[in-house]
PDB file of C-alpha atoms and ligand atoms in Angstrom:
ATOM      1  CA  MET A1032      -0.994  -6.991  17.950  1.00  0.00           C
ATOM      2  CA  LYS A1033       1.937  -8.944  16.520  1.00  0.00           C
ATOM      3  CA  LEU A1034       4.671  -7.081  14.607  1.00  0.00           C
ATOM      4  CA  LYS A1035       6.870  -8.816  12.078  1.00  0.00           C
ATOM      5  CA  VAL A1036       9.285  -8.093   9.242  1.00  0.00           C
ATOM      6  CA  LEU A1037       9.483  -9.729   5.816  1.00  0.00           C
ATOM      7  CA  LYS A1038      11.821  -9.167   2.899  1.00  0.00           C
ATOM      8  CA  SER A1039       9.461  -9.238  -0.059  1.00  0.00           C
ATOM      9  CA  ASP A1040       7.457  -7.433  -2.732  1.00  0.00           C
ATOM     10  CA  ILE A1041       4.389  -5.990  -0.963  1.00  0.00           C
ATOM     11  CA  THR A1042       2.143  -6.695  -3.984  1.00  0.00           C
ATOM     12  CA  THR A1043       2.477 -10.444  -3.290  1.00  0.00           C
ATOM     13  CA  ILE A1044       1.522 -10.344   0.416  1.00  0.00           C
ATOM     14  CA  LYS A1045      -1.806 -11.889   1.442  1.00  0.00           C
ATOM     15  CA  VAL A1046      -3.136  -9.654   4.202  1.00  0.00           C
ATOM     16  CA  ASP A1047      -6.410  -7.711   4.536  1.00  0.00           C
ATOM     17  CA  VAL A1048      -4.776  -4.453   3.453  1.00  0.00           C
ATOM     18  CA  ILE A1049      -1.467  -3.250   2.045  1.00  0.00           C
ATOM     19  CA  VAL A1050      -0.308   0.321   2.441  1.00  0.00           C
ATOM     20  CA  ASN A1051       0.951   2.361  -0.505  1.00  0.00           C
ATOM     21  CA  ALA A1052       3.625   5.082  -0.277  1.00  0.00           C
ATOM     22  CA  ALA A1053       1.784   7.445  -2.622  1.00  0.00           C
ATOM     23  CA  ASN A1054       2.203  11.113  -3.547  1.00  0.00           C
ATOM     24  CA  THR A1055      -0.220  13.989  -2.984  1.00  0.00           C
ATOM     25  CA  SER A1056      -1.817  13.502  -6.433  1.00  0.00           C
ATOM     26  CA  LEU A1057      -2.906   9.932  -5.526  1.00  0.00           C
ATOM     27  CA  LEU A1058      -2.660   9.171  -9.223  1.00  0.00           C
ATOM     28  CA  GLY A1059       0.340   6.845  -9.209  1.00  0.00           C
ATOM     29  CA  GLY A1060       4.084   7.191  -9.554  1.00  0.00           C
ATOM     30  CA  GLY A1061       7.247   5.106  -9.344  1.00  0.00           C
ATOM     31  CA  GLY A1062       8.591   2.810  -6.622  1.00  0.00           C
ATOM     32  CA  VAL A1063       6.078   0.852  -4.568  1.00  0.00           C
ATOM     33  CA  ASP A1064       3.263   3.115  -5.838  1.00  0.00           C
ATOM     34  CA  GLY A1065       4.040   2.137  -9.440  1.00  0.00           C
ATOM     35  CA  ALA A1066       4.197  -1.564  -8.532  1.00  0.00           C
ATOM     36  CA  ILE A1067       0.824  -1.449  -6.728  1.00  0.00           C
ATOM     37  CA  HIS A1068      -0.962   0.332  -9.595  1.00  0.00           C
ATOM     38  CA  ARG A1069       0.621  -1.921 -12.251  1.00  0.00           C
ATOM     39  CA  LYS A1070      -0.357  -5.115 -10.510  1.00  0.00           C
ATOM     40  CA  GLY A1071      -3.659  -3.908  -9.029  1.00  0.00           C
ATOM     41  CA  GLY A1072      -4.903  -2.539 -12.331  1.00  0.00           C
ATOM     42  CA  SER A1073      -7.164   0.330 -13.379  1.00  0.00           C
ATOM     43  CA  GLU A1074      -9.751  -0.233 -10.622  1.00  0.00           C
ATOM     44  CA  ILE A1075      -7.355   1.289  -8.072  1.00  0.00           C
ATOM     45  CA  LEU A1076      -6.633   4.346 -10.220  1.00  0.00           C
ATOM     46  CA  GLU A1077     -10.360   4.804 -10.842  1.00  0.00           C
ATOM     47  CA  ALA A1078     -11.035   4.736  -7.076  1.00  0.00           C
ATOM     48  CA  CYS A1079      -8.200   7.226  -6.486  1.00  0.00           C
ATOM     49  CA  ARG A1080      -9.636   9.565  -9.125  1.00  0.00           C
ATOM     50  CA  LYS A1081     -13.007   9.521  -7.325  1.00  0.00           C
ATOM     51  CA  ILE A1082     -11.326  10.428  -4.033  1.00  0.00           C
ATOM     52  CA  ARG A1083      -9.439  13.244  -5.785  1.00  0.00           C
ATOM     53  CA  ALA A1084     -12.711  14.548  -7.210  1.00  0.00           C
ATOM     54  CA  THR A1085     -14.324  14.735  -3.770  1.00  0.00           C
ATOM     55  CA  GLN A1086     -11.488  15.724  -1.420  1.00  0.00           C
ATOM     56  CA  GLY A1087      -8.755  17.077  -3.705  1.00  0.00           C
ATOM     57  CA  LYS A1088      -5.135  16.100  -3.169  1.00  0.00           C
ATOM     58  CA  CYS A1089      -3.954  14.076  -0.180  1.00  0.00           C
ATOM     59  CA  ASN A1090      -1.611  15.936   2.153  1.00  0.00           C
ATOM     60  CA  PRO A1091       1.515  14.365   3.694  1.00  0.00           C
ATOM     61  CA  GLY A1092       0.662  12.276   6.746  1.00  0.00           C
ATOM     62  CA  LYS A1093      -2.925  11.653   5.623  1.00  0.00           C
ATOM     63  CA  ALA A1094      -4.357   8.378   4.306  1.00  0.00           C
ATOM     64  CA  VAL A1095      -7.236   7.164   2.105  1.00  0.00           C
ATOM     65  CA  ILE A1096      -8.557   3.674   1.361  1.00  0.00           C
ATOM     66  CA  THR A1097      -9.521   2.037  -1.955  1.00  0.00           C
ATOM     67  CA  THR A1098     -10.230  -1.333  -3.475  1.00  0.00           C
ATOM     68  CA  ALA A1099      -7.192  -3.516  -4.195  1.00  0.00           C
ATOM     69  CA  GLY A1100      -8.223  -4.390  -7.768  1.00  0.00           C
ATOM     70  CA  ASN A1101      -6.319  -7.520  -8.867  1.00  0.00           C
ATOM     71  CA  LEU A1102      -4.070  -7.657  -5.804  1.00  0.00           C
ATOM     72  CA  PRO A1103      -4.449 -10.546  -3.326  1.00  0.00           C
ATOM     73  CA  THR A1104      -5.708  -8.172  -0.584  1.00  0.00           C
ATOM     74  CA  LYS A1105      -9.091  -6.616   0.183  1.00  0.00           C
ATOM     75  CA  TYR A1106      -7.954  -2.999   0.214  1.00  0.00           C
ATOM     76  CA  VAL A1107      -5.092  -0.598  -0.393  1.00  0.00           C
ATOM     77  CA  ILE A1108      -4.509   2.293   1.997  1.00  0.00           C
ATOM     78  CA  HIS A1109      -2.693   5.129   0.238  1.00  0.00           C
ATOM     79  CA  THR A1110      -0.677   7.422   2.475  1.00  0.00           C
ATOM     80  CA  VAL A1111       1.679  10.239   1.548  1.00  0.00           C
ATOM     81  CA  GLY A1112       5.017  10.314   3.303  1.00  0.00           C
ATOM     82  CA  PRO A1113       7.087  13.458   3.906  1.00  0.00           C
ATOM     83  CA  VAL A1114       9.818  14.502   1.445  1.00  0.00           C
ATOM     84  CA  TRP A1115      13.027  14.582   3.524  1.00  0.00           C
ATOM     85  CA  ASN A1116      14.464  17.610   1.714  1.00  0.00           C
ATOM     86  CA  ASN A1117      11.374  19.808   2.126  1.00  0.00           C
ATOM     87  CA  ARG A1118      12.120  22.690   4.462  1.00  0.00           C
ATOM     88  CA  GLY A1119       9.915  23.926   7.268  1.00  0.00           C
ATOM     89  CA  GLU A1120       7.982  20.727   7.908  1.00  0.00           C
ATOM     90  CA  ASP A1121       8.042  18.441  10.935  1.00  0.00           C
ATOM     91  CA  LYS A1122       8.978  15.421   8.853  1.00  0.00           C
ATOM     92  CA  GLU A1123       9.210  13.018  11.796  1.00  0.00           C
ATOM     93  CA  SER A1124       5.648  13.789  12.923  1.00  0.00           C
ATOM     94  CA  LEU A1125       4.362  13.585   9.352  1.00  0.00           C
ATOM     95  CA  LEU A1126       5.892  10.132   8.949  1.00  0.00           C
ATOM     96  CA  ALA A1127       4.393   8.982  12.267  1.00  0.00           C
ATOM     97  CA  ASN A1128       1.002  10.344  11.101  1.00  0.00           C
ATOM     98  CA  CYS A1129       1.198   8.095   8.001  1.00  0.00           C
ATOM     99  CA  TYR A1130       1.345   5.009  10.209  1.00  0.00           C
ATOM    100  CA  THR A1131      -1.269   6.230  12.709  1.00  0.00           C
ATOM    101  CA  ASN A1132      -3.761   7.366  10.058  1.00  0.00           C
ATOM    102  CA  ALA A1133      -3.358   4.115   8.101  1.00  0.00           C
ATOM    103  CA  LEU A1134      -4.011   2.106  11.283  1.00  0.00           C
ATOM    104  CA  ARG A1135      -7.064   4.250  12.093  1.00  0.00           C
ATOM    105  CA  LEU A1136      -8.492   3.593   8.628  1.00  0.00           C
ATOM    106  CA  ALA A1137      -7.765  -0.102   9.098  1.00  0.00           C
ATOM    107  CA  ILE A1138      -9.751  -0.141  12.343  1.00  0.00           C
ATOM    108  CA  GLU A1139     -12.669   1.690  10.708  1.00  0.00           C
ATOM    109  CA  ASN A1140     -12.747  -0.973   7.975  1.00  0.00           C
ATOM    110  CA  ASP A1141     -12.587  -4.019  10.289  1.00  0.00           C
ATOM    111  CA  ILE A1142      -9.133  -4.964   9.101  1.00  0.00           C
ATOM    112  CA  LYS A1143      -7.169  -7.547  11.062  1.00  0.00           C
ATOM    113  CA  THR A1144      -3.907  -7.798   9.112  1.00  0.00           C
ATOM    114  CA  ILE A1145      -1.953  -4.957   7.493  1.00  0.00           C
ATOM    115  CA  ALA A1146       1.347  -4.687   5.620  1.00  0.00           C
ATOM    116  CA  PHE A1147       3.417  -1.487   5.423  1.00  0.00           C
ATOM    117  CA  PRO A1148       6.238  -0.637   3.022  1.00  0.00           C
ATOM    118  CA  ASN A1149       9.118   1.536   4.307  1.00  0.00           C
ATOM    119  CA  ILE A1150       7.332   4.816   3.597  1.00  0.00           C
ATOM    120  CA  SER A1151       9.456   7.761   2.320  1.00  0.00           C
ATOM    121  CA  THR A1152      12.744   5.840   2.371  1.00  0.00           C
ATOM    122  CA  ARG A1153      13.653   5.805  -1.304  1.00  0.00           C
ATOM    123  CA  ILE A1154      12.398   8.475  -3.690  1.00  0.00           C
ATOM    124  CA  TYR A1155      11.524  10.794  -0.747  1.00  0.00           C
ATOM    125  CA  LYS A1156      14.983  10.176   0.838  1.00  0.00           C
ATOM    126  CA  PHE A1157      13.963   9.912   4.521  1.00  0.00           C
ATOM    127  CA  PRO A1158      16.927   8.379   6.437  1.00  0.00           C
ATOM    128  CA  LYS A1159      16.195   4.670   6.741  1.00  0.00           C
ATOM    129  CA  LYS A1160      17.257   4.161  10.354  1.00  0.00           C
ATOM    130  CA  LEU A1161      15.200   7.074  11.653  1.00  0.00           C
ATOM    131  CA  ALA A1162      12.221   6.023   9.515  1.00  0.00           C
ATOM    132  CA  ALA A1163      12.363   2.456  10.880  1.00  0.00           C
ATOM    133  CA  LYS A1164      12.523   3.726  14.461  1.00  0.00           C
ATOM    134  CA  ILE A1165       9.510   6.024  13.916  1.00  0.00           C
ATOM    135  CA  ALA A1166       7.515   3.280  12.133  1.00  0.00           C
ATOM    136  CA  ILE A1167       8.052   0.708  14.865  1.00  0.00           C
ATOM    137  CA  GLU A1168       7.534   3.111  17.782  1.00  0.00           C
ATOM    138  CA  THR A1169       4.355   4.521  16.237  1.00  0.00           C
ATOM    139  CA  VAL A1170       2.840   1.115  15.530  1.00  0.00           C
ATOM    140  CA  ARG A1171       3.825  -0.206  18.966  1.00  0.00           C
ATOM    141  CA  SER A1172       2.256   2.744  20.755  1.00  0.00           C
ATOM    142  CA  PHE A1173      -0.941   2.477  18.659  1.00  0.00           C
ATOM    143  CA  ASN A1174      -1.376  -1.115  19.890  1.00  0.00           C
ATOM    144  CA  GLN A1175      -5.031  -1.846  19.163  1.00  0.00           C
ATOM    145  CA  GLU A1176      -6.495  -5.272  19.882  1.00  0.00           C
ATOM    146  CA  GLN A1177      -8.568  -5.438  16.675  1.00  0.00           C
ATOM    147  CA  ILE A1178      -5.459  -5.526  14.512  1.00  0.00           C
ATOM    148  CA  GLU A1179      -3.866  -8.933  14.885  1.00  0.00           C
ATOM    149  CA  GLU A1180      -0.793  -8.564  12.724  1.00  0.00           C
ATOM    150  CA  VAL A1181       1.308  -5.738  11.305  1.00  0.00           C
ATOM    151  CA  ILE A1182       3.920  -6.745   8.734  1.00  0.00           C
ATOM    152  CA  PHE A1183       6.749  -4.418   7.731  1.00  0.00           C
ATOM    153  CA  VAL A1184       7.581  -5.449   4.174  1.00  0.00           C
ATOM    154  CA  CYS A1185      11.127  -4.479   3.259  1.00  0.00           C
ATOM    155  CA  PHE A1186      12.280  -4.466  -0.339  1.00  0.00           C
ATOM    156  CA  ASP A1187      15.957  -3.842   0.333  1.00  0.00           C
ATOM    157  CA  GLU A1188      18.446  -5.594   2.586  1.00  0.00           C
ATOM    158  CA  GLU A1189      19.358  -2.448   4.515  1.00  0.00           C
ATOM    159  CA  ASN A1190      15.777  -1.791   5.632  1.00  0.00           C
ATOM    160  CA  TYR A1191      15.243  -5.479   6.402  1.00  0.00           C
ATOM    161  CA  ASN A1192      18.296  -5.562   8.687  1.00  0.00           C
ATOM    162  CA  LEU A1193      17.227  -2.358  10.468  1.00  0.00           C
ATOM    163  CA  TYR A1194      13.709  -3.646  11.168  1.00  0.00           C
ATOM    164  CA  ASP A1195      14.923  -7.084  12.134  1.00  0.00           C
ATOM    165  CA  LYS A1196      17.257  -5.558  14.717  1.00  0.00           C
ATOM    166  CA  LEU A1197      14.753  -3.007  16.102  1.00  0.00           C
ATOM    167  CA  LEU A1198      11.954  -5.572  16.399  1.00  0.00           C
ATOM    168  CA  ARG A1199      14.141  -7.755  18.626  1.00  0.00           C
ATOM    169  CA  ILE A1200      14.493  -4.966  21.221  1.00  0.00           C
TER     170      ILE A1200
HETATM  171  N1  AR6 B 709       7.290  -3.843  -2.396  1.00  0.00           N
HETATM  172  C1  AR6 B 709       7.724  -3.372  -1.199  1.00  0.00           C
HETATM  173  N2  AR6 B 709       8.499  -2.290  -1.068  1.00  0.00           N
HETATM  174  C2  AR6 B 709       8.868  -1.658  -2.206  1.00  0.00           C
HETATM  175  C3  AR6 B 709       8.454  -2.089  -3.499  1.00  0.00           C
HETATM  176  C4  AR6 B 709       7.632  -3.235  -3.563  1.00  0.00           C
HETATM  177  N3  AR6 B 709       7.163  -3.702  -4.704  1.00  0.00           N
HETATM  178  N4  AR6 B 709       8.995  -1.230  -4.411  1.00  0.00           N
HETATM  179  C5  AR6 B 709       9.733  -0.328  -3.726  1.00  0.00           C
HETATM  180  N5  AR6 B 709       9.658  -0.584  -2.410  1.00  0.00           N
HETATM  181  P1  AR6 B 709       9.349   4.590  -2.742  1.00  0.00           P
HETATM  182  P2  AR6 B 709       8.780   7.017  -1.196  1.00  0.00           P
HETATM  183  C6  AR6 B 709      10.256   0.112  -1.256  1.00  0.00           C
HETATM  184  O1  AR6 B 709      10.408   5.269  -3.524  1.00  0.00           O
HETATM  185  O2  AR6 B 709      10.211   7.137  -0.827  1.00  0.00           O
HETATM  186  C7  AR6 B 709       6.488   7.269  -5.853  1.00  0.00           C
HETATM  187  O3  AR6 B 709       6.787   7.764  -7.125  1.00  0.00           O
HETATM  188  C8  AR6 B 709      11.488   0.953  -1.498  1.00  0.00           C
HETATM  189  O4  AR6 B 709      12.652   0.145  -1.549  1.00  0.00           O
HETATM  190  O5  AR6 B 709       8.397   3.677  -3.423  1.00  0.00           O
HETATM  191  O6  AR6 B 709       7.737   7.144  -0.119  1.00  0.00           O
HETATM  192  C9  AR6 B 709       5.264   7.943  -5.250  1.00  0.00           C
HETATM  193  O7  AR6 B 709       4.284   8.218  -6.241  1.00  0.00           O
HETATM  194  C10 AR6 B 709      11.479   1.845  -0.269  1.00  0.00           C
HETATM  195  O8  AR6 B 709      12.065   1.191   0.846  1.00  0.00           O
HETATM  196  O9  AR6 B 709       8.416   5.650  -1.952  1.00  0.00           O
HETATM  197  C11 AR6 B 709       5.856   9.191  -4.681  1.00  0.00           C
HETATM  198  O10 AR6 B 709       6.016  10.181  -5.669  1.00  0.00           O
HETATM  199  C12 AR6 B 709       9.984   2.033   0.007  1.00  0.00           C
HETATM  200  O11 AR6 B 709       9.306   1.038  -0.767  1.00  0.00           O
HETATM  201  C13 AR6 B 709       7.205   8.759  -4.185  1.00  0.00           C
HETATM  202  O12 AR6 B 709       7.539   7.606  -4.971  1.00  0.00           O
HETATM  203  C14 AR6 B 709       9.458   3.406  -0.370  1.00  0.00           C
HETATM  204  O13 AR6 B 709      10.085   3.809  -1.568  1.00  0.00           O
HETATM  205  C15 AR6 B 709       7.174   8.319  -2.748  1.00  0.00           C
HETATM  206  O14 AR6 B 709       8.497   8.088  -2.308  1.00  0.00           O
END
């Protein structure tokens, strides 16, 4: 499993699956979630509505998979990151669960290449350095042969520099 970092818009990346930093409603929002739904189109929202109808909302740390609509990928995995300012939750474990559960879903769907955004690090205010450390450690310890490449797609310079540095260690 190769890990790499890119500074880019995740909706332009050609991998088997991109991961969305969604909210518990699964019905869209701002940030990367908004970008994915705008570019992917109504097919993604329709698929999310069906999941909502069968399983209800998606709790933090969990993940679900849908079509990618008009995006240049096969699927989108929607995961819900922890809100940093929520009290009484183990936010570090919840963030690690996002990465692990997305990778598990990827394995179940025969996915070889996957791209992650920096889950929880903007609207949900998770500290970027700690989030990068958790993301990289979790993916490294998952280390499954079936997945050939994991790309961390950073939208801002600060996250890019953090990942670039941590991935060299
Ligand atoms: N490509 C890659 N990364 C992006 C893009 C993009 N097109 N757009 C933003 N980012 P955020 P959260 C980065 O706020 O903190 C939504 O409303 C961004 O710079 O999208 O998990 C959901 O519906 C940051 O590093 O997600 C939830 O309500 C990272 O993606 C809530 O936001 C995550 O930022 C989730 O908040």
